[in-house]
CSV table of C-alpha atoms in Angstrom, one decimal:
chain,number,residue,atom,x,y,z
A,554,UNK,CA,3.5,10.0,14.6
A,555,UNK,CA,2.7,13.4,15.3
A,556,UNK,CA,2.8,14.0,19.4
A,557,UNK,CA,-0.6,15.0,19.8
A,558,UNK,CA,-1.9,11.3,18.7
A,559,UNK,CA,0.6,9.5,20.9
A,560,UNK,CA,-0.7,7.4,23.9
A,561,UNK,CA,2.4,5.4,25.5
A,562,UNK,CA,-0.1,2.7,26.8
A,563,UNK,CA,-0.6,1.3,23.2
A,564,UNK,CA,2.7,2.1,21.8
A,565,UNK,CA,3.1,-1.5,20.2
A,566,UNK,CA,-0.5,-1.7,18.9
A,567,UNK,CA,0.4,1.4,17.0
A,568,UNK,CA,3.8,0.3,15.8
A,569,UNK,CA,2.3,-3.4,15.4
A,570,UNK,CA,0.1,-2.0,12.9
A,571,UNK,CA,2.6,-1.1,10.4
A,572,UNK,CA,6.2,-3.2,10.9
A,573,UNK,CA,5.9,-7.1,12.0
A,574,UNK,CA,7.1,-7.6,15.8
A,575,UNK,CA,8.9,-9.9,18.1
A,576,UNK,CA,7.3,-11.1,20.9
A,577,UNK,CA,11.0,-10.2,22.6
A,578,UNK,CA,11.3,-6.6,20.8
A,579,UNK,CA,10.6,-3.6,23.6
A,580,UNK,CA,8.7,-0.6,21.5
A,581,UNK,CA,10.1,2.1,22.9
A,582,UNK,CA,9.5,6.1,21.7
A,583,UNK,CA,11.6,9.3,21.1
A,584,UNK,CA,10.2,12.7,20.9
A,585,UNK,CA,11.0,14.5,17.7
A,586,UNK,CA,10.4,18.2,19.3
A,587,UNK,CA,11.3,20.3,16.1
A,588,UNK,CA,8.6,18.5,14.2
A,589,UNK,CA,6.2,18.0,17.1
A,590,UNK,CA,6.4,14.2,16.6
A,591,UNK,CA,6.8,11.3,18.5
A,592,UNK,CA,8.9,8.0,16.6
A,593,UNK,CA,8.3,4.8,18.1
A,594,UNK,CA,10.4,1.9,17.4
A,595,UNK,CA,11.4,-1.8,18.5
A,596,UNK,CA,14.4,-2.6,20.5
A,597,UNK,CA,16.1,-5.7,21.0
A,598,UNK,CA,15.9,-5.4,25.3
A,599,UNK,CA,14.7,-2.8,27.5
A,600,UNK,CA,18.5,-2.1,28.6
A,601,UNK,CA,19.0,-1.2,24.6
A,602,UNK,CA,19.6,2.9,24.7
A,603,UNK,CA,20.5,3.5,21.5
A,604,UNK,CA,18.6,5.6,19.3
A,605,UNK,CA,17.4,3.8,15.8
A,606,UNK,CA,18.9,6.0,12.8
A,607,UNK,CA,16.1,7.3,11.9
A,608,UNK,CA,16.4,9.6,14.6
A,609,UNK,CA,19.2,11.0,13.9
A,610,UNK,CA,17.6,12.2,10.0
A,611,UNK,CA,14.8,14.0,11.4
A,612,UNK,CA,17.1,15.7,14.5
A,613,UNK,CA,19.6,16.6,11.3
A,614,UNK,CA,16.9,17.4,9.0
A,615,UNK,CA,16.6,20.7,10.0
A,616,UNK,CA,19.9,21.7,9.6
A,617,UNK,CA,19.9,21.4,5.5
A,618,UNK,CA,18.7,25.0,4.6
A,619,UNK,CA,17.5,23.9,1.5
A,620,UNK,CA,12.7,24.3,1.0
A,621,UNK,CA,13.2,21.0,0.2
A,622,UNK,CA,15.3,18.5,2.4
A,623,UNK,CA,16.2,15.4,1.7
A,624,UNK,CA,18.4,13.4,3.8
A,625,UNK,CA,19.8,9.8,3.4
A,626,UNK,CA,21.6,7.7,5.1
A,627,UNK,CA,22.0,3.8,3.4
A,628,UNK,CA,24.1,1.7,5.8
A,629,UNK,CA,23.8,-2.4,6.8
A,630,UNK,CA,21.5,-3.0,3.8
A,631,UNK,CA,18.8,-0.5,5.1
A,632,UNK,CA,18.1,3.0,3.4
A,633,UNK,CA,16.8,5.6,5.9
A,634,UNK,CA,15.4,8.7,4.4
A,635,UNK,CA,13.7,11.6,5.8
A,636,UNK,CA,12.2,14.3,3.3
A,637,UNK,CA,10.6,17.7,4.4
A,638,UNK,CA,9.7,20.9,2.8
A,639,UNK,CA,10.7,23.6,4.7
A,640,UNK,CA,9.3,22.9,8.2
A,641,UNK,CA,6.9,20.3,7.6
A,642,UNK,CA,7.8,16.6,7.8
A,643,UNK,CA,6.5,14.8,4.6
A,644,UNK,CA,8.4,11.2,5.3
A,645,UNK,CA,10.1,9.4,7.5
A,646,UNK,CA,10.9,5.7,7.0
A,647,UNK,CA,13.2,3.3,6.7
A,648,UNK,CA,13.7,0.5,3.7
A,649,UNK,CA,15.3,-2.9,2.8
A,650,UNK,CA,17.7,-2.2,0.6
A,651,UNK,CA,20.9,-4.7,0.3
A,652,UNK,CA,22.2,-2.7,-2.7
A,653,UNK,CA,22.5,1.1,-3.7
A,654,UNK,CA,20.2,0.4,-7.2
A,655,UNK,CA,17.5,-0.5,-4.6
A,656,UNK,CA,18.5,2.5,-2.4
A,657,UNK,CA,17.8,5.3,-5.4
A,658,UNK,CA,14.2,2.9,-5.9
A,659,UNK,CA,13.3,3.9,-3.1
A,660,UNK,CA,14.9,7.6,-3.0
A,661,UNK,CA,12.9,8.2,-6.7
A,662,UNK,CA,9.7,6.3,-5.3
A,663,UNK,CA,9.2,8.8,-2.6
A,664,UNK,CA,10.0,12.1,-4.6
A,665,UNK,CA,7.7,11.0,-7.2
A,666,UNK,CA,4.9,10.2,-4.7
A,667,UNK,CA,5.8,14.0,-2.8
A,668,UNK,CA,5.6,15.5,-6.4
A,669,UNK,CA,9.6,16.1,-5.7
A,670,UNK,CA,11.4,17.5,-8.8
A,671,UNK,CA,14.9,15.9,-8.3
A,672,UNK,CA,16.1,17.7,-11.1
A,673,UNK,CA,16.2,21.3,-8.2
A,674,UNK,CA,16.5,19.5,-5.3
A,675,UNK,CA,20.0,18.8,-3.2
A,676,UNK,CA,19.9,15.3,-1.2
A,677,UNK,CA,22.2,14.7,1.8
A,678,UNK,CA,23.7,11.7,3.2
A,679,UNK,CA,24.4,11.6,7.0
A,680,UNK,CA,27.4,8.9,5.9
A,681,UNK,CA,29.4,9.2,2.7
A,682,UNK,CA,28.7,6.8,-0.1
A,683,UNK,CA,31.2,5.4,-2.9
A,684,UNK,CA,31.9,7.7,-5.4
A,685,UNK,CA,30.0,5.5,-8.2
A,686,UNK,CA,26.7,5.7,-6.3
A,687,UNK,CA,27.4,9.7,-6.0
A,688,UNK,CA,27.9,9.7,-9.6
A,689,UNK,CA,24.9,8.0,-9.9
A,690,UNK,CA,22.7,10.2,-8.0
A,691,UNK,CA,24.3,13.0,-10.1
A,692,UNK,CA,22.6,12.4,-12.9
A,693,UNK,CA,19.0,13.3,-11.2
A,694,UNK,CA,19.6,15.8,-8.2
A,695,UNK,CA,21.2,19.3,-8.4
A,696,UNK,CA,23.6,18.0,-5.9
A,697,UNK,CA,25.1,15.3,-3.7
A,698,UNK,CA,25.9,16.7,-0.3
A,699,UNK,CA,27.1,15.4,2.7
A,700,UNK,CA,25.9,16.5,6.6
A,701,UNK,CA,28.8,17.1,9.5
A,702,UNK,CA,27.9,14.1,11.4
């Protein structure tokens, strides 16, 4: 959420209004300074420090030099995907995705609904994928690319 409409005290309203929580899940937040953004999430405990994936796109996102950057990372059944266009954030979210078909849904959902062309636009992937989903991807995107995690 961009910083200026965060208010800590109803962090899980917020967050309650868009994913389904535990009563047990602590929301928690992590500032996102290079897009003036705050992310809010649910942990497991309060003694729970790591950082959701998610996090790590947008603090990476930067780094692709590309007008448009896309970043992936699909690990655990879950596709996390950041796209912006130079510096402006467009999308930040995270999916269900048990397989890599559903992963490139998801991918071509959101490029379609940014008015992405694919067909001149790189995407990255934080963690390498197998070389048949590369393949795959190959067939729409300029390039495949892989970030120095």
């Amino acid at each position: 959420m961009p910083a200026n409409f965060y208010n800590p005290a109803s962090s899980r309203q917020t967050l309650g209004e868009v994913v389904v929580l535990d009563d047990a899940d602590v929301v928690k937040a992590a500032e996102v300074p290079q897009y003036e953004a705050v992310l809010l999430y649910a942990a497991p405990s309060e003694g729970s420090d790591a950082l959701p994936e998610l996090w790590y796109l947008l603090r990476d996102l930067p780094h692709i030099r590309d007008y448009n950057r896309i970043l992936a990372s699909w690990k655990d059944g879950r596709l996390f995907l950041g796209i912006a266009q130079g510096g402006t954030l467009l999308l930040a979210n995270s999916y269900e995705a048990p397989d890599f078909t559903t992963a490139e849904y998801y991918v071509f959902l959101a490029m379609k609904s940014l008015q992405l062309n694919p067909e001149v636009s790189s995407i990255y992937f934080r963690h390498p994928i197998g070389p048949e989903d590369e393949m795959s991807l190959y067939r729409y995107f300029k390039s495949v690319e892989y970030l120095d995690a």
